[in-house]
Amino acid sequence: MENAPLSHLEQRLIAHLKVIYPSLDNKDLATKCLATFNLDPSTESPRPHKNLWDQSDIMLITYADTLRRKQEAPLETLHKFVKNKLSDCISAVHLLPFFPYSSDDGFSVMDYTTVNPSSGRWADVVNLSQDFKVMGDLVINHCSSRSMWFENYKAGIEPGASFFYEADPNADLTAVVRPRTSPLLREVQTKNGEKHVWCTFSHDQVDLNFENPVVLLEFLRIIRLYLEKGIRWFRLDAVAFLWKIPGTSCINLPQTHEMIRLLRLMIEHYAPESVIITETNIPNQENLTYFGNANEAHLIYNFSLPPLLINSLVTGNSSHLKQWLMSMTPAQQGTTYLNFIASHDGIGLRPTEGLLSEWELETLINTMKRFGGKISSRTTPQGEAKPYEINISLWNALSGSALHGPDKWQFARFLCAAGVMMALEGVPAFYIHSLFGTENDLERVDNTGQFRSINRHIWDMEDLDHVLNTPTHHQKVFQSVTKLTQIRRAQPAFHPNATQYVLHMGENLFAFWRQSLDRRQSLFAVYNMTDQPQHFNLSELNLIATDDWTDLVSEQVYEDHLGKVTLMPYQFVWLANKRGKIKNSE
């Protein structure tokens, strides 16, 4: 009926569209959005503030083709490895962009609807989703200059002619926040004359124009395809830059937040178990805004953790890490943090703004250079080049201390970092190379000319099988980290939303308390962040006297609740009053 009352879903969708497209017929556009998504307007809303995760959730981050075996599609190789070697350790796999691309190892997408034939087929993604939760990248800010859309843009035909953001080269764009040093605008010859398109990241990555609602409808079709192929977790890549208004910073604009709310509304009505994750490599307080009111991202990347944790471990001082953690408010139910130390990108430095001094940041950068790292820069609104990220493998980043350089504590330091990440509030995510202790790949940097290639090594499966089955540091890292993941997954106090309080035990020790949602399990995580033995008294932890306390890592039982504990360099304890039962897969 023409005058039938609007459903709750339609009302909410129209409300979002009014903010984004105030001059359009939002009722008509809402109808098109629902039809594109094949979504019944009467679909009931999912229960708000529901945790779609628990302590068993650990994510693996990997490219589709990181593991390669002759005569086998890399996605098939990856699936076999994860299923055979990691089924007790992880619950989710983040597949970095696996589409045909022209640069940036997948993030210059040429075709959003096709799996890169060199990696496999959609059937491989579907098969993986039947054994693990799969997170896919929605590269939503930009696409490849070699895509069909951009070719159509230059030819003046749709789809594509109106898909890209143009700007006047004479406009004042000095306030625009950039993550790169390349010129913002790219001159392009088109059928309709010379144009200047917006390129936040590189001239091969041309920004899409979401002021055009047809672009939104196109991405709704893409998202629906991903849902049909079993993808349920969505990483919104570089989403902070989505909306542009010349004369502003063009980052974190209100329309961007509204677009995230709209996408979440559509996705969670289609598949209520779906999860939205925003990838916003920006200062901490800005990053936290992407939770919205528990109506934007379910998870946000904890971008301040990698530089602060690495800084603590190489300086032996946990003060900044502790101060930062104390400033992090507990996430609402139905939201949480994605904790990581390493990723396919570098160690972001913008999230340290306001947390590390210029001198401390310079010391960290020089230390990482000493360990073989490279430094990528960005251009500030004032036109200055400023360090943006450190490109280095996590294994090399933790090979020594800032004061003394490389030392014998590399493995202990590395495991300590993993132990911190796994114990913090949130869902831990391991970049695949952090499971193997992969070293800097300087040869790949030379081949690609890209600093980020240093931590994007390609493993031949014969070589990987060899190093994991012989006494190497790779084997030691893999066995130790996977054992920790199994312990972690069994502890209710490590639920991503379990209570967390920071403990004050001096700058050399980093410590916090976790308590399960039902308050039955308490767990004290205490870490020696230095290359010297450190001591503390159990009386500082205020242990419940009637409970038995065991270190889950070493399995040592502490009967004297007032006794003294000595932690060797980078040793840590997970001291719990109850032990969760470790489950082995069938």
Coordinates of C-alpha atoms in Angstrom, one line a residue, residues 83-532:
K83 CA 42.8 -26.2 9.7
N84 CA 45.6 -28.7 10.4
K85 CA 47.9 -26.5 12.5
L86 CA 45.9 -23.7 14.1
S87 CA 42.3 -25.1 14.7
D88 CA 43.1 -25.1 18.5
C89 CA 44.6 -21.6 18.4
I90 CA 42.4 -19.3 16.3
S91 CA 38.7 -18.8 15.5
A92 CA 38.9 -16.2 12.7
V93 CA 40.9 -15.5 9.6
H94 CA 41.3 -12.0 8.2
L95 CA 42.0 -12.4 4.5
L96 CA 43.7 -9.2 3.3
P97 CA 42.4 -8.1 -0.1
F98 CA 42.3 -11.1 -2.4
F99 CA 41.0 -9.4 -5.5
P100 CA 42.7 -8.5 -8.8
Y101 CA 44.9 -5.4 -8.0
S102 CA 47.4 -3.1 -9.6
S103 CA 49.6 -2.1 -6.6
D104 CA 49.9 -1.9 -2.8
D105 CA 49.7 -5.7 -2.4
G106 CA 45.9 -5.8 -3.0
F107 CA 44.7 -2.4 -1.7
S108 CA 44.4 -1.0 -5.2
V109 CA 41.4 -3.1 -6.2
M110 CA 40.6 -3.5 -9.9
D111 CA 37.6 -5.7 -9.4
Y112 CA 35.7 -6.1 -6.1
T113 CA 33.7 -9.0 -7.3
T114 CA 36.4 -11.4 -8.4
V115 CA 39.0 -13.5 -6.6
N116 CA 42.5 -13.0 -8.0
P117 CA 43.0 -16.2 -10.0
S118 CA 46.5 -16.5 -8.8
S119 CA 45.1 -17.0 -5.2
G120 CA 42.2 -19.2 -5.9
R121 CA 38.4 -19.0 -6.4
W122 CA 35.3 -17.9 -4.4
A123 CA 34.8 -21.5 -3.6
D124 CA 38.0 -21.4 -1.6
V125 CA 36.7 -18.5 0.5
V126 CA 33.4 -20.2 1.0
N127 CA 35.2 -23.4 2.2
L128 CA 37.3 -21.4 4.6
S129 CA 34.2 -19.7 6.0
Q130 CA 32.7 -23.1 6.9
D131 CA 35.6 -23.9 9.3
F132 CA 36.5 -20.4 10.6
K133 CA 35.0 -16.9 10.8
V134 CA 36.3 -15.0 7.8
M135 CA 37.0 -11.2 7.8
G136 CA 37.2 -9.5 4.5
D137 CA 38.5 -6.1 3.5
L138 CA 36.0 -3.6 2.2
V139 CA 38.4 -1.2 0.5
I140 CA 35.9 1.5 0.5
N141 CA 37.8 4.8 0.2
H142 CA 39.5 4.2 -3.2
C143 CA 40.0 1.8 -6.0
S144 CA 42.6 1.2 -8.7
S145 CA 43.3 3.6 -11.5
R146 CA 43.4 0.5 -13.7
S147 CA 39.9 -0.6 -12.7
M148 CA 37.0 -0.7 -15.2
W149 CA 35.3 2.0 -13.2
F150 CA 38.3 4.4 -13.8
E151 CA 38.6 3.5 -17.4
N152 CA 34.9 4.3 -17.7
Y153 CA 35.5 7.6 -15.8
K154 CA 38.0 8.7 -18.4
A155 CA 35.6 7.6 -21.2
G156 CA 32.7 9.4 -19.6
I157 CA 30.5 6.3 -19.4
E158 CA 28.8 4.6 -16.4
P159 CA 29.4 2.8 -14.2
G160 CA 32.4 5.0 -13.4
A161 CA 31.9 8.4 -15.0
S162 CA 30.5 9.8 -11.7
F163 CA 32.3 7.5 -9.3
F164 CA 35.4 9.5 -8.4
Y165 CA 36.0 12.6 -6.3
E166 CA 37.2 15.6 -8.3
A167 CA 38.7 18.8 -6.8
D168 CA 39.7 22.2 -8.1
P169 CA 43.5 22.4 -8.0
N170 CA 43.2 26.1 -7.0
A171 CA 41.1 25.3 -4.0
D172 CA 42.6 25.7 -0.5
L173 CA 43.4 22.1 0.4
T174 CA 46.1 22.9 3.0
A175 CA 44.0 21.6 5.9
V176 CA 43.7 18.1 4.4
V177 CA 45.3 15.4 6.6
R178 CA 47.4 13.0 4.6
P179 CA 49.0 9.6 5.3
R180 CA 51.4 10.0 2.4
T181 CA 53.9 12.4 0.8
S182 CA 52.6 12.1 -2.8
P183 CA 50.6 15.0 -4.3
L184 CA 46.9 14.9 -3.3
L185 CA 45.5 15.5 -6.7
R186 CA 46.2 13.7 -10.0
E187 CA 45.6 15.3 -13.3
V188 CA 43.7 13.1 -15.7
Q189 CA 42.7 13.6 -19.3
T190 CA 39.1 12.5 -19.9
K191 CA 36.5 12.7 -22.7
N192 CA 35.2 15.8 -20.9
G193 CA 38.5 17.5 -20.7
E194 CA 41.2 17.7 -18.0
K195 CA 40.1 16.7 -14.5
H196 CA 41.9 16.5 -11.1
V197 CA 41.0 13.4 -9.1
W198 CA 41.6 13.0 -5.3
C199 CA 44.2 10.5 -4.3
T200 CA 44.5 10.2 -0.5
F201 CA 47.1 7.4 -0.7
S202 CA 48.7 7.1 -4.2
H203 CA 48.0 8.1 -7.7
D204 CA 47.1 4.5 -8.4
Q205 CA 44.5 4.6 -5.7
V206 CA 41.8 7.1 -6.7
D207 CA 39.2 8.1 -4.1
L208 CA 35.6 7.2 -4.7
N209 CA 32.9 9.8 -4.5
F210 CA 30.2 8.8 -2.0
E211 CA 28.4 12.1 -2.5
N212 CA 27.0 10.2 -5.4
P213 CA 24.4 7.7 -3.9
V214 CA 25.0 5.4 -6.9
V215 CA 28.4 4.6 -5.4
L216 CA 26.8 3.7 -2.1
L217 CA 24.4 1.3 -4.0
E218 CA 27.3 -0.2 -5.8
F219 CA 29.1 -1.0 -2.5
L220 CA 25.9 -2.4 -1.1
R221 CA 25.9 -4.9 -4.0
I222 CA 29.5 -5.7 -3.2
I223 CA 28.9 -6.2 0.5
R224 CA 25.9 -8.5 -0.3
L225 CA 28.1 -10.6 -2.5
Y226 CA 30.7 -11.0 0.3
L227 CA 27.9 -12.0 2.7
E228 CA 26.7 -14.6 0.3
K229 CA 30.2 -16.0 0.1
G230 CA 30.4 -16.5 3.8
I231 CA 32.2 -13.4 5.0
R232 CA 30.8 -12.1 8.2
W233 CA 33.5 -9.8 9.6
F234 CA 34.1 -6.6 7.6
R235 CA 37.2 -4.5 7.9
L236 CA 36.4 -1.0 6.6
D237 CA 39.8 0.0 5.2
A238 CA 40.9 3.6 5.5
V239 CA 37.3 4.6 6.2
A240 CA 38.3 7.7 8.2
F241 CA 39.1 9.5 4.8
L242 CA 35.8 8.5 3.1
W243 CA 34.0 11.9 3.0
K244 CA 35.7 15.1 1.7
I245 CA 34.8 18.7 2.2
P246 CA 37.5 21.1 0.8
G247 CA 38.6 23.6 3.5
T248 CA 38.4 20.9 6.2
S249 CA 40.8 18.2 7.3
C250 CA 38.7 15.7 5.3
I251 CA 39.2 13.1 8.0
N252 CA 36.7 11.8 10.6
L253 CA 33.9 13.9 9.1
P254 CA 30.3 13.5 10.5
Q255 CA 29.2 12.0 7.1
T256 CA 31.8 9.3 7.5
H257 CA 30.5 8.2 10.8
E258 CA 26.9 8.3 9.5
M259 CA 27.9 6.1 6.6
I260 CA 29.4 3.5 8.9
R261 CA 26.1 3.5 10.9
L262 CA 24.2 3.0 7.7
L263 CA 26.4 0.1 6.5
R264 CA 26.2 -1.5 9.9
L265 CA 22.4 -1.2 9.9
M266 CA 22.2 -3.0 6.6
I267 CA 24.8 -5.7 7.3
E268 CA 23.5 -6.7 10.7
H269 CA 19.9 -6.9 9.5
Y270 CA 21.1 -9.2 6.7
A271 CA 23.3 -11.4 9.0
P272 CA 22.9 -10.6 12.8
E273 CA 26.1 -12.4 13.6
S274 CA 28.2 -10.0 11.4
V275 CA 30.9 -7.7 12.9
I276 CA 32.1 -4.3 11.6
I277 CA 35.7 -3.3 12.3
T278 CA 37.0 0.1 11.4
E279 CA 40.7 0.5 10.4
T280 CA 41.5 4.1 11.4
N281 CA 45.3 4.6 11.9
I282 CA 44.9 7.9 13.8
P283 CA 45.5 9.4 17.2
N284 CA 43.9 7.4 20.0
Q285 CA 41.1 9.8 21.1
E286 CA 40.0 10.1 17.4
N287 CA 40.1 6.4 17.0
L288 CA 37.8 5.8 20.0
T289 CA 35.0 7.8 18.3
Y290 CA 34.5 5.0 15.8
F291 CA 32.6 3.0 18.5
G292 CA 29.9 5.7 18.2
N293 CA 27.2 4.9 20.7
A294 CA 27.7 1.2 20.1
N295 CA 26.1 1.8 16.7
E296 CA 29.2 2.1 14.5
A297 CA 32.2 -0.3 14.7
H298 CA 31.8 -3.4 16.8
L299 CA 35.6 -3.5 17.1
I300 CA 38.2 -0.8 16.5
Y301 CA 41.9 -1.5 15.9
N302 CA 43.9 -0.7 19.0
F303 CA 46.5 1.3 17.0
S304 CA 48.3 2.7 20.0
L305 CA 49.2 -0.7 21.3
P306 CA 52.0 -1.7 18.8
P307 CA 54.2 1.3 19.2
L308 CA 53.7 1.7 22.9
L309 CA 54.3 -2.0 23.7
I310 CA 57.4 -2.2 21.5
N311 CA 58.7 1.0 23.0
S312 CA 58.2 -0.4 26.5
L313 CA 60.0 -3.6 25.7
V314 CA 63.0 -2.0 24.1
T315 CA 63.4 0.7 26.7
G316 CA 62.4 -1.4 29.8
N317 CA 60.0 1.3 30.9
S318 CA 56.3 0.6 30.9
S319 CA 55.1 4.0 32.1
H320 CA 53.6 5.2 28.8
L321 CA 52.0 1.9 28.2
K322 CA 50.4 1.9 31.6
Q323 CA 49.3 5.5 31.4
W324 CA 47.6 4.8 28.0
L325 CA 45.9 1.7 29.3
M326 CA 44.5 3.6 32.2
S327 CA 43.0 6.1 29.8
M328 CA 41.2 3.5 27.8
T329 CA 37.6 3.3 29.1
P330 CA 36.1 -0.2 29.1
A331 CA 34.2 -0.9 25.9
Q332 CA 30.5 -1.1 26.1
Q333 CA 28.9 -4.6 25.8
G334 CA 28.6 -5.3 22.1
T335 CA 31.8 -3.5 21.3
T336 CA 35.5 -4.3 22.0
Y337 CA 39.0 -3.7 20.8
L338 CA 41.0 -5.5 18.2
N339 CA 44.5 -5.9 19.7
F340 CA 47.5 -6.5 17.5
I341 CA 51.2 -5.8 17.6
A342 CA 52.1 -6.5 13.9
S343 CA 50.3 -6.3 10.6
H344 CA 50.8 -6.2 6.9
D345 CA 51.5 -2.5 7.3
G346 CA 54.1 -0.9 9.5
I347 CA 54.0 0.2 13.2
G348 CA 51.8 3.4 13.0
L349 CA 53.3 6.4 14.7
R350 CA 50.3 8.8 14.5
P351 CA 48.7 6.8 17.4
T352 CA 51.6 7.9 19.6
E353 CA 50.8 11.6 19.3
G354 CA 50.2 13.0 22.7
L355 CA 51.6 9.8 24.3
L356 CA 55.3 9.8 23.5
S357 CA 57.5 12.9 23.5
E358 CA 59.4 13.9 20.3
W359 CA 62.7 12.7 22.0
E360 CA 61.1 9.3 22.9
L361 CA 59.7 8.9 19.4
E362 CA 63.1 9.7 17.9
T363 CA 64.8 7.1 20.1
L364 CA 62.2 4.5 19.1
I365 CA 62.7 5.3 15.4
N366 CA 66.5 5.1 15.7
T367 CA 66.3 1.8 17.6
M368 CA 64.1 0.3 14.9
K369 CA 66.5 1.5 12.2
R370 CA 69.3 -0.2 14.1
F371 CA 67.4 -3.4 13.9
G372 CA 66.9 -3.1 10.1
G373 CA 63.7 -1.2 10.0
K374 CA 62.7 1.4 7.4
I375 CA 60.7 4.7 8.0
S376 CA 57.7 5.8 5.8
S377 CA 56.6 9.4 6.0
R378 CA 53.6 11.5 5.5
T379 CA 53.1 15.2 4.6
T380 CA 51.6 17.4 7.3
P381 CA 49.1 20.2 6.5
Q382 CA 52.2 22.6 6.9
G383 CA 53.9 20.7 4.1
E384 CA 56.5 19.0 6.3
A385 CA 57.5 15.3 5.9
K386 CA 56.9 13.5 9.2
P387 CA 57.5 9.9 10.1
Y388 CA 54.2 8.0 9.7
E389 CA 55.1 4.4 10.3
I390 CA 58.0 2.0 11.0
N391 CA 58.4 -0.8 8.6
I392 CA 60.0 -3.9 10.3
S393 CA 59.1 -7.4 11.2
L394 CA 58.1 -7.9 14.8
W395 CA 60.9 -10.5 15.3
N396 CA 63.5 -7.9 14.3
A397 CA 61.8 -5.1 16.2
L398 CA 62.2 -7.0 19.4
S399 CA 65.8 -8.2 18.8
G400 CA 67.4 -6.0 21.4
S401 CA 67.1 -3.0 23.7
A402 CA 67.4 0.7 22.9
L403 CA 70.4 1.0 25.2
H404 CA 72.5 -2.0 24.3
G405 CA 71.2 -3.1 20.8
P406 CA 70.7 -6.8 19.8
D407 CA 71.0 -9.2 22.7
K408 CA 70.2 -12.7 23.8
W409 CA 66.7 -11.9 25.0
Q410 CA 65.0 -11.7 21.6
F411 CA 62.8 -14.7 22.0
A412 CA 61.8 -13.9 25.6
R413 CA 61.0 -10.3 24.6
F414 CA 58.9 -11.6 21.6
L415 CA 56.9 -14.0 23.7
C416 CA 56.3 -11.3 26.4
A417 CA 54.8 -9.1 23.7
A418 CA 52.5 -11.9 22.6
G419 CA 51.6 -12.5 26.2
V420 CA 50.6 -8.8 26.8
M421 CA 48.5 -8.7 23.6
M422 CA 46.6 -11.9 24.4
A423 CA 45.7 -10.8 28.0
L424 CA 44.4 -7.3 27.3
E425 CA 40.7 -6.5 27.0
G426 CA 39.7 -7.2 23.4
V427 CA 40.1 -9.7 20.7
P428 CA 43.8 -10.6 19.9
A429 CA 44.9 -10.7 16.3
F430 CA 48.2 -12.4 15.1
Y431 CA 49.7 -11.4 11.8
I432 CA 50.8 -14.7 10.3
H433 CA 54.5 -13.8 10.4
S434 CA 54.3 -13.3 14.2
L435 CA 53.5 -17.0 14.5
F436 CA 56.7 -17.9 12.7
G437 CA 59.1 -15.2 13.9
T438 CA 59.7 -14.2 10.2
E439 CA 62.6 -11.9 9.8
N440 CA 62.9 -8.7 7.8
D441 CA 62.6 -9.5 4.0
L442 CA 65.0 -6.9 2.6
E443 CA 65.2 -8.8 -0.7
R444 CA 61.5 -8.2 -1.2
V445 CA 62.0 -4.5 -0.4
D446 CA 64.6 -4.3 -3.1
N447 CA 62.4 -6.1 -5.6
T448 CA 59.3 -4.0 -5.0
G449 CA 60.8 -0.7 -4.0
Q450 CA 58.3 -0.6 -1.1
F451 CA 59.3 -0.4 2.5
R452 CA 56.2 -2.3 3.6
S453 CA 57.4 -5.3 1.7
I454 CA 59.8 -5.9 4.6
N455 CA 57.1 -7.6 6.6
R456 CA 55.2 -9.3 3.7
H457 CA 57.4 -12.3 3.2
I458 CA 56.1 -15.2 1.0
W459 CA 56.7 -18.6 2.5
D460 CA 57.2 -21.7 0.3
M461 CA 55.5 -24.5 2.2
E462 CA 58.4 -26.8 1.9
D463 CA 60.6 -24.2 3.5
L464 CA 58.1 -23.4 6.2
D465 CA 57.5 -27.1 7.0
H466 CA 61.2 -27.6 7.3
V467 CA 61.8 -24.7 9.8
L468 CA 58.8 -25.6 11.9
N469 CA 60.0 -29.2 12.2
T470 CA 63.6 -28.6 13.0
P471 CA 65.2 -26.8 16.0
T472 CA 65.0 -23.2 14.7
H473 CA 63.7 -20.0 16.3
H474 CA 60.7 -20.4 13.9
Q475 CA 59.8 -23.7 15.6
K476 CA 60.3 -22.2 19.0
V477 CA 58.2 -19.2 18.3
F478 CA 55.4 -21.3 16.7
Q479 CA 55.2 -23.9 19.5
S480 CA 55.4 -21.3 22.3
V481 CA 52.9 -18.8 20.8
T482 CA 50.4 -21.5 19.8
K483 CA 50.6 -23.0 23.3
L484 CA 49.8 -19.6 24.8
T485 CA 46.8 -19.2 22.5
Q486 CA 45.4 -22.5 23.8
I487 CA 45.8 -21.4 27.4
R488 CA 44.2 -18.0 26.6
R489 CA 41.2 -19.4 24.9
A490 CA 40.2 -21.4 28.0
Q491 CA 40.1 -18.5 30.5
P492 CA 36.8 -16.7 31.1
A493 CA 38.8 -13.8 32.6
F494 CA 40.2 -13.2 29.1
H495 CA 36.7 -12.6 27.6
P496 CA 37.1 -9.5 25.5
N497 CA 34.7 -7.7 27.7
A498 CA 35.9 -9.0 31.1
T499 CA 36.8 -6.4 33.7
Q500 CA 40.3 -4.9 33.5
Y501 CA 42.2 -2.8 36.0
V502 CA 45.7 -1.6 35.7
L503 CA 48.0 -2.3 38.6
H504 CA 50.8 0.0 39.9
M505 CA 54.0 -2.0 40.4
G506 CA 56.6 0.5 39.1
E507 CA 57.9 1.2 35.7
N508 CA 59.8 -2.1 35.2
L509 CA 56.7 -4.3 35.7
F510 CA 53.6 -4.0 33.6
A511 CA 50.5 -5.5 35.3
F512 CA 46.8 -5.6 35.2
W513 CA 43.9 -7.6 36.7
R514 CA 41.2 -9.3 34.7
Q515 CA 37.9 -10.8 36.1
S516 CA 35.4 -12.9 34.2
L517 CA 32.0 -11.6 33.5
D518 CA 30.5 -14.0 36.1
R519 CA 33.2 -12.8 38.6
R520 CA 34.3 -16.4 39.3
Q521 CA 37.8 -16.2 37.8
S522 CA 40.3 -13.6 38.7
L523 CA 43.6 -13.4 36.8
F524 CA 46.6 -11.2 37.5
A525 CA 48.9 -10.7 34.5
V526 CA 52.4 -9.4 35.5
Y527 CA 55.2 -8.8 33.0
N528 CA 58.9 -8.1 33.5
M529 CA 59.5 -5.5 30.7
T530 CA 63.3 -5.3 31.3
D531 CA 66.5 -7.3 30.6
Q532 CA 67.1 -7.7 34.3

